[in-house]
Amino acid sequence: MQLAVSTDMLVEGRHFLSTVDPERLGHKALAVNLSDLAACGAQPLAFTLALAMPHVDPAWLAGFSRGMFALADAHECELVGGDTTRGPLNICITVFGEVPQGQALLRSGARPGDDLYVSGAVGDARVALEVFRGTLALPPEAFEAARARMEMPTPRVALGQALRGIASAAIDISDGLAGDLRHMLRYSGVGAVVDAQAAIPLLACREHVPESQRLEFVIAGGDDYELLFTAPAAQRDAVQRAAQVAGTPVTRIGRIDSEPGMRVVDASGRLIDRAFGSFDHFG
Amino acid sequence: MQLAVSTDMLVEGRHFLSTVDPERLGHKALAVNLSDLAACGAQPLAFTLALAMPHVDPAWLAGFSRGMFALADAHECELVGGDTTRGPLNICITVFGEVPQGQALLRSGARPGDDLYVSGAVGDARVALEVFRGTLALPPEAFEAARARMEMPTPRVALGQALRGIASAAIDISDGLAGDLRHMLRYSGVGAVVDAQAAIPLLACREHVPESQRLEFVIAGGDDYELLFTAPAAQRDAVQRAAQVAGTPVTRIGRIDSEPGMRVVDASGRLIDRAFGSFDHFG
């Protein structure tokens, strides 16, 4: 087995709002790390937690721990060490996983002709953030659903493992589909065409978002923690079986080609000439 | 082999002064983690770095990296991942090492009758901090030496490994000798008598410190990153050979017994009835 390691640091006001429920924050702090393991197809084993807090708040800590350990237990991932100190709120988790020798999914394996897929839903976390920012309004139920996507992301651990030997490349979406796709393309030395019509339905709350903004939220949303991956066209059935085994829907949204960069096209194949940014967490 | 993992988080104003040379800070951030590996007798393998910075400062980063990688290279310890984000300055390193199955040094192995040892020098880092605080004055050369102890601690990696099979328990001193000794005693279910006369010479800059304060700095100094360990009396020669192999002096400062807690005695064996605190980093 090979050891897979990932570290993520979460800072108040940047990766989470100061008003977030500590239980959800505990979940999210571990989830974003498990998501990195998922992207390389690894099985979680253990994690360490370093925590800086401005003052000791037992109620906050109890909630944070509840959320973190509920997710850790669900993945049989054990807390094996840590550090606590006084300071501006900062949560740093390092997670360890294992993957059979040579079977890790990498960012660098995408090849021209491969299909491009995304798991789950994309863009809703960003919609929730925009509601908090006051630039959008959503009906209460739709807002709660989108907010749960932002505050309680689901790491696609089972899917990542099911895709071993099937996907040619994978990455998790934390900085937005465009931002992380560009990482993958650069590592693989390829380009990609994204089909807007296939991608827009990834936004679960799309009916509450103005049509003109839907594509933007999907492509440049951020904080989704879904898997973005590629697979040869010959693996389409295998990809769908993996999705079923993992209980996680996957959507084919485009194709890898040899022309560097990401291009988004409309239903008739015409290039949508718009700059899609990378999402820089609450930046 | 077993995997040993340690995480330490360093916060500005708490674990280091904002004025510290970034190269020294890079050294220290990794050193305090390597010190944890040393305390369990592990060989360093790799580390991750998560870094929050209020703004990107290329000169600071260059210095920090120089200090960190110089120490990493000296221990053939490779940076294998990380995360950077905007936020109040915070450095979180997680380090991985390996130790042969069942040979890790633990905090829990001290037994009544064991000797108690400390490596290197103790208390000088705290003296340097007190100079910065203005409560002490030192001649420039002595201050620079003490300051180097505070800003550039030496992780006792070789000594930790040399003590495998010899030491019965070990811990590294980060919160002061008294603080970390109490941890070890609690884990081991034993007590200890510390000989003040043997301990005071551990303070390298003692001639510049008022006699009345020397013991306090040694016992409750903090930020030393030396190894505190125990070994059966029958291992005295083996301990000294391990110290020679590692090129690190060790000093026998007391004995483990079965009466819970730490007691400090003077040259005539009389109890020194004073409360020695634990050092809570710059707190």
Coordinates of C-alpha atoms in Angstrom, one line a residue:
Chain A
M1 CA 0.0 0.0 0.0
Q2 CA 1.0 3.6 -0.5
L3 CA 0.4 6.3 2.1
A4 CA -1.7 9.3 0.9
V5 CA -1.4 12.5 2.9
S6 CA -3.3 15.7 2.7
T7 CA -3.3 18.9 4.8
D8 CA -5.9 21.7 4.8
M9 CA -6.0 24.8 6.9
L10 CA -9.3 26.6 7.5
V11 CA -9.3 30.2 8.6
E12 CA -12.3 32.1 10.0
G13 CA -13.8 34.6 7.5
R14 CA -12.1 32.9 4.6
H15 CA -13.1 29.2 4.7
F16 CA -16.1 29.6 7.0
L17 CA -18.3 32.4 8.4
S18 CA -17.8 33.2 12.1
T19 CA -21.5 32.5 12.6
V20 CA -21.4 28.9 11.4
D21 CA -22.7 26.1 13.6
P22 CA -19.6 24.6 15.3
E23 CA -21.0 21.1 14.6
R24 CA -21.1 21.8 10.9
L25 CA -17.7 23.4 11.0
G26 CA -16.3 20.2 12.6
H27 CA -17.8 18.2 9.8
K28 CA -16.5 20.5 7.1
A29 CA -12.9 20.7 8.5
L30 CA -12.5 17.0 8.2
A31 CA -14.6 16.7 5.1
V32 CA -12.4 18.9 3.0
N33 CA -9.4 16.7 3.9
L34 CA -11.3 13.5 3.2
S35 CA -12.2 15.0 -0.1
D36 CA -8.5 15.2 -1.0
L37 CA -8.1 11.5 -0.2
A38 CA -11.2 10.7 -2.2
A39 CA -9.6 12.5 -5.2
C40 CA -6.7 10.1 -5.2
G41 CA -8.8 7.0 -4.5
A42 CA -7.5 6.4 -1.1
Q43 CA -9.1 4.8 2.0
P44 CA -9.0 7.1 5.0
L45 CA -7.1 5.7 8.0
A46 CA -6.3 8.5 10.5
F47 CA -6.0 12.2 11.0
T48 CA -4.4 14.9 13.2
L49 CA -6.0 18.1 14.3
A50 CA -4.2 21.4 15.2
L51 CA -6.5 24.0 16.5
A52 CA -5.9 27.7 17.5
M53 CA -8.7 29.4 19.4
P54 CA -8.9 32.9 20.8
H55 CA -10.3 31.5 24.0
V56 CA -11.5 28.2 25.4
D57 CA -15.2 27.8 24.7
P58 CA -16.5 24.4 25.9
A59 CA -19.8 24.6 24.1
W60 CA -18.1 25.4 20.8
L61 CA -15.6 22.6 21.3
A62 CA -18.3 20.1 22.1
G63 CA -20.2 21.0 18.9
F64 CA -17.1 21.0 16.8
S65 CA -16.0 17.6 18.1
R66 CA -19.5 16.1 17.6
G67 CA -19.5 17.1 13.9
M68 CA -15.9 16.1 13.3
F69 CA -16.2 12.7 15.1
A70 CA -19.5 11.8 13.4
L71 CA -17.8 12.1 10.0
A72 CA -14.6 10.4 11.3
D73 CA -16.6 7.5 12.6
A74 CA -18.5 7.2 9.4
H75 CA -15.2 6.7 7.6
E76 CA -13.5 4.7 10.4
C77 CA -10.9 7.5 10.4
E78 CA -9.2 7.8 13.8
L79 CA -7.8 11.0 15.5
V80 CA -4.2 10.1 16.3
G81 CA -2.7 13.3 17.5
G82 CA -3.0 17.0 17.6
D83 CA -2.2 20.4 19.1
T84 CA -4.2 23.2 20.6
T85 CA -3.1 26.7 21.2
R86 CA -4.4 30.2 21.8
G87 CA -4.6 32.4 18.7
P88 CA -7.0 33.6 16.0
L89 CA -9.3 30.7 15.1
N90 CA -7.5 28.3 12.8
I91 CA -8.2 24.7 12.1
C92 CA -5.5 22.5 10.5
I93 CA -6.2 18.9 9.8
T94 CA -3.8 16.4 8.2
V95 CA -5.3 13.2 7.0
F96 CA -3.7 9.9 6.1
G97 CA -5.1 7.2 3.8
E98 CA -3.8 4.2 1.9
V99 CA -4.1 3.2 -1.7
P100 CA -2.7 0.0 -3.3
Q101 CA 0.7 0.6 -4.9
G102 CA 0.4 2.3 -8.3
Q103 CA -3.4 2.7 -8.1
A104 CA -3.7 6.3 -6.8
L105 CA -5.7 8.6 -9.0
L106 CA -3.5 11.5 -10.2
R107 CA -4.2 14.9 -11.6
S108 CA -1.8 14.2 -14.5
G109 CA -3.5 11.3 -16.3
A110 CA -6.1 13.0 -18.5
R111 CA -5.6 12.2 -22.2
P112 CA -7.2 13.7 -25.4
G113 CA -10.4 11.9 -26.1
D114 CA -11.2 11.1 -22.4
D115 CA -14.6 12.0 -21.1
L116 CA -14.9 14.6 -18.4
Y117 CA -17.2 13.9 -15.4
V118 CA -18.3 15.6 -12.2
S119 CA -19.9 14.0 -9.2
G120 CA -23.0 15.2 -7.3
A121 CA -24.1 18.9 -7.5
V122 CA -21.9 21.9 -8.2
G123 CA -22.4 25.6 -7.5
D124 CA -24.9 25.5 -4.7
A125 CA -22.4 26.2 -2.0
R126 CA -21.5 29.4 -3.8
V127 CA -25.2 30.3 -4.2
A128 CA -25.6 30.0 -0.4
L129 CA -22.5 32.3 0.2
E130 CA -24.1 34.9 -2.1
V131 CA -27.3 34.8 -0.1
F132 CA -25.2 35.4 3.0
R133 CA -23.5 38.3 1.1
G134 CA -26.9 39.7 0.2
T135 CA -26.5 39.5 -3.6
L136 CA -29.1 36.7 -4.0
A137 CA -32.3 35.7 -2.3
L138 CA -33.6 32.1 -2.1
P139 CA -36.8 30.6 -0.7
P140 CA -36.1 29.3 2.8
E141 CA -36.1 25.6 1.9
A142 CA -33.8 26.0 -1.1
F143 CA -31.5 28.2 1.0
E144 CA -31.2 25.6 3.7
A145 CA -30.3 23.0 1.1
A146 CA -27.7 25.2 -0.5
R147 CA -26.4 26.2 2.9
A148 CA -26.0 22.6 3.9
R149 CA -23.9 22.1 0.7
M150 CA -21.7 25.0 1.8
E151 CA -21.4 24.0 5.5
M152 CA -21.6 20.2 5.3
P153 CA -19.9 19.1 2.1
T154 CA -19.9 15.3 1.4
P155 CA -16.5 13.9 0.7
R156 CA -16.8 11.4 -2.2
V157 CA -14.6 8.8 -0.6
A158 CA -16.5 5.7 -1.9
L159 CA -16.6 7.1 -5.4
G160 CA -12.9 7.8 -5.4
Q161 CA -12.1 4.3 -4.5
A162 CA -14.6 2.8 -6.9
L163 CA -12.9 4.8 -9.8
R164 CA -9.5 3.2 -9.2
G165 CA -8.5 1.5 -12.5
I166 CA -11.3 3.3 -14.3
A167 CA -10.7 7.1 -14.1
S168 CA -7.6 8.4 -15.9
A169 CA -7.3 11.5 -13.7
A170 CA -9.1 13.1 -10.7
I171 CA -9.1 16.2 -8.6
D172 CA -11.6 17.5 -6.0
I173 CA -13.4 20.8 -6.6
S174 CA -12.6 23.2 -3.9
D175 CA -11.7 26.3 -5.9
G176 CA -14.5 26.0 -8.4
L177 CA -14.9 23.7 -11.4
A178 CA -12.9 26.0 -13.7
G179 CA -10.1 26.5 -11.2
D180 CA -9.6 22.9 -10.4
L181 CA -10.1 21.8 -14.0
R182 CA -7.3 24.1 -15.0
H183 CA -5.1 22.5 -12.4
M184 CA -5.8 19.1 -13.9
L185 CA -5.3 20.2 -17.5
R186 CA -2.0 21.8 -16.6
Y187 CA -0.8 18.7 -14.8
S188 CA -1.9 16.5 -17.7
G189 CA -0.7 18.8 -20.5
V190 CA -4.1 18.7 -22.2
G191 CA -7.2 20.9 -22.7
A192 CA -10.9 20.4 -22.3
V193 CA -14.3 21.4 -23.8
V194 CA -17.1 21.8 -21.3
D195 CA -20.7 21.5 -22.5
A196 CA -22.7 24.2 -20.8
Q197 CA -26.0 22.4 -21.3
A198 CA -24.7 19.3 -19.6
A199 CA -23.1 21.3 -16.8
I200 CA -25.9 23.7 -15.8
P201 CA -28.1 20.9 -14.3
L202 CA -25.3 20.3 -11.8
L203 CA -26.7 23.4 -9.9
A204 CA -29.3 21.8 -7.7
C205 CA -31.0 25.1 -6.8
R206 CA -30.9 26.4 -10.4
E207 CA -34.6 27.2 -10.6
H208 CA -34.1 29.9 -7.9
V209 CA -31.1 31.5 -9.7
P210 CA -31.5 33.9 -12.6
E211 CA -30.8 32.0 -15.8
S212 CA -28.0 34.4 -16.8
Q213 CA -26.1 33.4 -13.7
R214 CA -26.5 29.7 -13.6
L215 CA -23.5 28.8 -15.7
E216 CA -21.3 31.1 -13.8
F217 CA -22.2 29.5 -10.5
V218 CA -21.5 26.0 -11.9
I219 CA -18.2 26.8 -13.6
A220 CA -16.8 29.3 -11.1
G221 CA -18.7 28.5 -7.9
G222 CA -16.3 27.0 -5.4
D223 CA -16.5 25.1 -2.1
D224 CA -18.2 22.1 -3.7
Y225 CA -15.9 19.2 -2.7
E226 CA -17.1 17.1 -5.6
L227 CA -14.9 14.9 -7.7
L228 CA -13.9 16.1 -11.2
F229 CA -12.4 13.2 -13.2
T230 CA -11.7 11.9 -16.6
A231 CA -12.0 8.4 -18.1
P232 CA -11.6 6.9 -21.6
A233 CA -14.8 6.7 -23.6
A234 CA -14.5 2.9 -23.4
Q235 CA -15.1 3.1 -19.7
R236 CA -18.5 4.8 -19.8
D237 CA -20.3 1.7 -18.5
A238 CA -17.6 1.1 -15.8
V239 CA -17.9 4.8 -14.6
Q240 CA -21.7 4.4 -14.2
R241 CA -21.3 1.2 -12.3
A242 CA -18.7 2.8 -10.0
A243 CA -21.2 5.6 -9.4
Q244 CA -23.9 3.1 -8.5
V245 CA -21.6 1.2 -6.2
A246 CA -20.7 4.4 -4.5
G247 CA -24.2 5.7 -4.4
T248 CA -23.1 9.0 -5.9
P249 CA -24.4 10.3 -9.2
V250 CA -21.9 11.4 -11.8
T251 CA -22.5 13.6 -14.9
R252 CA -20.5 13.7 -18.1
I253 CA -19.9 17.3 -18.9
G254 CA -17.3 17.4 -21.6
R255 CA -14.2 16.0 -23.2
I256 CA -10.5 16.3 -23.0
D257 CA -8.6 17.4 -26.1
S258 CA -5.1 18.5 -27.0
E259 CA -5.7 22.2 -27.2
P260 CA -4.5 23.8 -23.9
G261 CA -7.0 25.4 -21.6
M262 CA -10.7 25.1 -20.8
R263 CA -13.4 26.1 -23.3
V264 CA -17.1 26.2 -22.6
V265 CA -19.5 25.7 -25.5
D266 CA -23.3 26.1 -25.8
A267 CA -25.8 23.5 -27.1
S268 CA -24.8 24.2 -30.7
G269 CA -21.1 23.8 -30.0
R270 CA -20.4 27.5 -30.1
L271 CA -17.7 28.9 -27.8
I272 CA -19.1 30.9 -24.9
D273 CA -16.6 33.7 -24.8
R274 CA -16.5 34.7 -21.2
A275 CA -13.8 34.6 -18.6
F276 CA -14.6 32.2 -15.8
G277 CA -12.6 32.9 -12.7
S278 CA -11.2 30.6 -10.1
F279 CA -13.0 30.8 -6.7
D280 CA -10.6 32.1 -4.0
H281 CA -12.4 31.2 -0.8
F282 CA -14.4 34.1 0.4
G283 CA -11.5 36.2 -0.8
Chain B
M1 CA 8.0 -0.3 10.9
Q2 CA 5.5 1.8 12.7
L3 CA 4.5 5.3 11.5
A4 CA 5.0 8.1 14.0
V5 CA 3.1 11.3 13.4
S6 CA 3.2 14.7 15.1
T7 CA 1.5 18.0 14.5
D8 CA 2.4 21.4 15.9
M9 CA 0.8 24.8 15.3
L10 CA 2.8 28.0 15.8
V11 CA 1.0 31.3 16.2
E12 CA 2.6 34.7 16.1
G13 CA 3.0 36.4 19.5
R14 CA 2.6 33.1 21.2
H15 CA 5.2 30.7 19.8
F16 CA 7.4 33.3 18.2
L17 CA 7.8 37.1 18.3
S18 CA 6.7 39.0 15.2
T19 CA 10.2 40.4 14.8
V20 CA 11.9 37.0 14.5
D21 CA 14.1 36.4 11.5
P22 CA 12.0 34.4 9.0
E23 CA 14.9 32.0 8.4
R24 CA 15.1 31.1 12.1
L25 CA 11.3 30.8 12.2
G26 CA 11.4 28.3 9.3
H27 CA 14.0 26.3 11.2
K28 CA 12.0 26.4 14.4
A29 CA 8.6 25.5 12.9
L30 CA 10.1 22.2 11.6
A31 CA 12.4 21.7 14.6
V32 CA 9.6 21.6 17.1
N33 CA 8.0 18.8 15.1
L34 CA 11.2 16.9 14.6
S35 CA 11.6 17.1 18.4
D36 CA 8.4 15.2 18.8
L37 CA 9.7 12.5 16.5
A38 CA 13.0 12.5 18.4
A39 CA 11.1 11.9 21.7
C40 CA 9.7 8.6 20.3
G41 CA 12.9 7.5 18.8
A42 CA 11.6 7.8 15.2
Q43 CA 13.5 8.5 12.0
P44 CA 12.0 11.5 10.2
L45 CA 10.7 10.7 6.7
A46 CA 8.5 13.6 5.4
F47 CA 6.3 16.5 6.4
T48 CA 3.4 18.7 5.3
L49 CA 3.2 22.5 5.8
A50 CA 0.1 24.6 6.1
L51 CA 0.7 28.3 6.2
A52 CA -1.7 31.2 6.8
M53 CA -0.3 34.6 6.0
P54 CA -2.0 38.1 6.2
H55 CA -0.3 39.0 2.8
V56 CA 2.1 37.5 0.4
D57 CA 5.7 38.6 1.3
P58 CA 8.2 37.0 -1.1
A59 CA 11.2 38.0 1.0
W60 CA 9.7 36.6 4.1
L61 CA 8.8 33.4 2.3
A62 CA 12.3 33.0 0.8
G63 CA 13.8 33.3 4.3
F64 CA 11.3 31.0 5.9
S65 CA 11.8 28.4 3.2
R66 CA 15.6 28.6 3.5
G67 CA 15.5 27.9 7.2
M68 CA 13.0 25.2 6.9
F69 CA 14.6 23.3 4.1
A70 CA 18.1 23.6 5.6
L71 CA 16.9 21.6 8.6
A72 CA 14.7 19.3 6.4
D73 CA 17.7 18.5 4.2
A74 CA 19.9 17.8 7.2
H75 CA 17.4 15.2 8.3
E76 CA 16.5 14.0 4.8
C77 CA 12.9 14.9 5.6
E78 CA 10.9 15.7 2.5
L79 CA 8.1 18.2 2.1
V80 CA 5.3 16.1 0.6
G81 CA 2.3 18.5 0.6
G82 CA 0.8 21.6 2.0
D83 CA -1.7 24.4 2.0
T84 CA -1.4 28.1 1.9
T85 CA -4.1 30.6 2.7
R86 CA -4.7 34.2 3.7
G87 CA -5.2 34.8 7.4
P88 CA -3.4 35.7 10.6
L89 CA 0.1 34.3 10.5
N90 CA -0.1 30.6 11.5
I91 CA 2.3 27.8 10.7
C92 CA 1.1 24.2 11.0
I93 CA 3.5 21.4 10.3
T94 CA 2.8 17.7 10.4
V95 CA 5.7 15.4 10.4
F96 CA 6.0 11.6 9.7
G97 CA 8.6 9.3 10.9
E98 CA 9.2 5.6 11.2
V99 CA 10.3 3.5 14.1
P100 CA 10.8 -0.3 14.2
Q101 CA 7.6 -2.1 15.4
G102 CA 7.4 -2.0 19.2
Q103 CA 10.6 0.1 19.7
A104 CA 9.0 3.6 20.0
L105 CA 9.9 5.5 23.1
L106 CA 6.7 6.2 25.1
R107 CA 5.8 8.7 27.9
S108 CA 4.4 5.8 29.9
G109 CA 7.4 3.6 30.5
A110 CA 9.1 5.3 33.6
R111 CA 9.4 3.0 36.6
P112 CA 10.4 3.6 40.2
G113 CA 14.2 3.4 40.5
D114 CA 14.8 4.7 37.0
D115 CA 17.3 7.5 36.5
L116 CA 16.0 10.8 35.1
Y117 CA 18.0 12.5 32.4
V118 CA 17.9 15.7 30.2
S119 CA 19.8 16.3 27.0
G120 CA 21.7 19.5 26.2
A121 CA 20.9 22.8 27.9
V122 CA 17.7 23.9 29.5
G123 CA 16.3 27.3 30.5
D124 CA 18.3 29.5 28.1
A125 CA 15.4 30.0 25.7
R126 CA 13.3 31.4 28.5
V127 CA 16.1 33.7 29.6
A128 CA 16.2 35.1 26.1
L129 CA 12.5 35.7 26.2
E130 CA 12.8 37.5 29.5
V131 CA 15.5 39.8 27.9
F132 CA 13.0 40.6 25.1
R133 CA 10.4 41.3 27.8
G134 CA 12.8 43.6 29.6
T135 CA 12.9 41.7 32.9
L136 CA 16.5 40.6 32.5
A137 CA 19.7 41.9 30.9
L138 CA 22.5 39.8 29.4
P139 CA 25.8 40.8 27.9
P140 CA 25.5 40.8 24.0
E141 CA 27.3 37.5 23.4
A142 CA 25.4 35.6 26.1
F143 CA 22.2 37.1 24.8
E144 CA 22.9 36.0 21.2
A145 CA 23.6 32.5 22.4
A146 CA 20.4 32.3 24.5
R147 CA 18.4 33.9 21.7
A148 CA 19.7 31.2 19.3
R149 CA 18.4 28.6 21.7
M150 CA 15.0 30.2 21.7
E151 CA 14.8 30.8 17.9
M152 CA 16.8 27.9 16.6
P153 CA 16.2 24.8 18.8
T154 CA 18.1 21.7 17.9
P155 CA 15.8 18.6 17.7
R156 CA 17.6 15.7 19.3
V157 CA 16.7 13.2 16.5
A158 CA 19.9 11.2 16.7
L159 CA 19.8 10.9 20.5
G160 CA 16.1 9.7 20.4
Q161 CA 17.1 6.9 18.0
A162 CA 20.2 6.0 19.9
L163 CA 18.1 5.6 23.1
R164 CA 15.8 3.0 21.6
G165 CA 16.0 -0.1 23.7
I166 CA 17.8 1.9 26.5
A167 CA 15.4 4.6 27.7
S168 CA 12.3 3.4 29.5
A169 CA 10.3 6.6 28.7
A170 CA 11.0 9.9 26.9
I171 CA 9.3 13.2 26.1
D172 CA 10.5 16.4 24.6
I173 CA 10.6 19.6 26.7
S174 CA 8.4 22.3 25.1
D175 CA 6.4 23.5 28.1
G176 CA 9.3 23.5 30.5
L177 CA 11.0 20.7 32.4
A178 CA 8.4 20.7 35.2
G179 CA 5.5 20.8 32.8
D180 CA 6.6 17.9 30.6
L181 CA 8.0 15.9 33.4
R182 CA 4.6 16.0 35.0
H183 CA 3.1 14.7 31.8
M184 CA 5.5 11.8 31.8
L185 CA 4.9 11.0 35.4
R186 CA 1.2 11.0 34.9
Y187 CA 1.4 8.8 31.9
S188 CA 3.7 6.4 33.8
G189 CA 1.8 6.5 37.1
V190 CA 5.0 7.4 39.0
G191 CA 6.7 10.4 40.7
A192 CA 10.2 11.9 40.5
V193 CA 12.8 13.6 42.7
V194 CA 14.9 16.2 40.8
D195 CA 18.3 17.2 42.2
A196 CA 18.5 21.0 42.0
Q197 CA 22.3 20.9 42.2
A198 CA 22.5 18.6 39.2
A199 CA 19.9 20.5 37.3
I200 CA 21.1 24.1 37.6
P201 CA 24.2 23.6 35.4
L202 CA 21.8 22.8 32.5
L203 CA 21.3 26.6 32.2
A204 CA 24.2 27.5 29.9
C205 CA 24.0 31.2 30.6
R206 CA 23.6 30.8 34.4
E207 CA 26.6 33.0 35.3
H208 CA 24.6 36.0 33.9
V209 CA 21.4 35.1 35.8
P210 CA 20.9 36.0 39.5
E211 CA 21.5 32.9 41.5
S212 CA 18.0 33.1 43.0
Q213 CA 16.4 32.7 39.6
R214 CA 18.6 29.9 38.0
L215 CA 16.6 27.0 39.3
E216 CA 13.3 28.6 38.2
F217 CA 14.6 29.0 34.6
V218 CA 15.8 25.4 34.5
I219 CA 12.7 23.9 36.0
A220 CA 10.0 26.1 34.5
G221 CA 11.7 27.7 31.5
G222 CA 10.1 26.4 28.4
D223 CA 10.8 26.3 24.7
D224 CA 13.9 24.1 25.1
Y225 CA 13.1 21.2 22.8
E226 CA 15.5 18.9 24.7
L227 CA 14.8 15.3 25.5
L228 CA 13.7 14.4 29.0
F229 CA 14.0 10.6 29.5
T230 CA 14.3 7.8 32.0
A231 CA 16.4 4.6 32.0
P232 CA 17.1 1.9 34.5
A233 CA 20.2 2.4 36.6
A234 CA 21.7 -0.6 34.9
Q235 CA 21.7 1.3 31.7
R236 CA 24.0 4.2 32.8
D237 CA 26.9 3.2 30.6
A238 CA 24.5 2.5 27.7
V239 CA 23.0 6.0 28.1
Q240 CA 26.4 7.6 28.0
R241 CA 27.3 5.6 24.9
A242 CA 24.1 6.7 23.2
A243 CA 24.9 10.3 24.1
Q244 CA 28.3 10.0 22.5
V245 CA 27.0 8.3 19.4
A246 CA 24.5 11.1 19.0
G247 CA 27.0 13.8 19.8
T248 CA 24.6 15.2 22.4
P249 CA 25.5 15.6 26.1
V250 CA 23.0 14.2 28.6
T251 CA 22.8 15.0 32.3
R252 CA 21.4 12.8 35.1
I253 CA 19.2 15.1 37.2
G254 CA 17.1 12.8 39.4
R255 CA 15.3 9.6 40.0
I256 CA 11.8 8.1 39.5
D257 CA 10.0 6.9 42.6
S258 CA 6.5 5.7 43.4
E259 CA 5.3 8.9 45.1
P260 CA 3.1 10.8 42.6
G261 CA 4.3 14.2 41.5
M262 CA 7.6 16.1 41.0
R263 CA 9.8 17.1 44.0
V264 CA 12.9 19.2 43.8
V265 CA 15.5 18.7 46.5
D266 CA 18.7 20.7 47.4
A267 CA 22.2 19.3 47.8
S268 CA 21.4 18.0 51.2
G269 CA 18.3 16.2 50.0
R270 CA 15.9 18.7 51.5
L271 CA 12.7 19.5 49.7
I272 CA 12.6 22.9 48.0
D273 CA 9.1 24.0 48.8
R274 CA 8.3 26.1 45.9
A275 CA 5.6 25.9 43.2
F276 CA 7.2 25.4 39.8
G277 CA 4.8 26.3 37.0
S278 CA 4.4 24.9 33.6
F279 CA 5.5 27.2 30.8
D280 CA 2.6 28.3 28.6
H281 CA 4.3 29.6 25.5
F282 CA 4.5 33.4 25.8
G283 CA 1.0 33.2 27.4

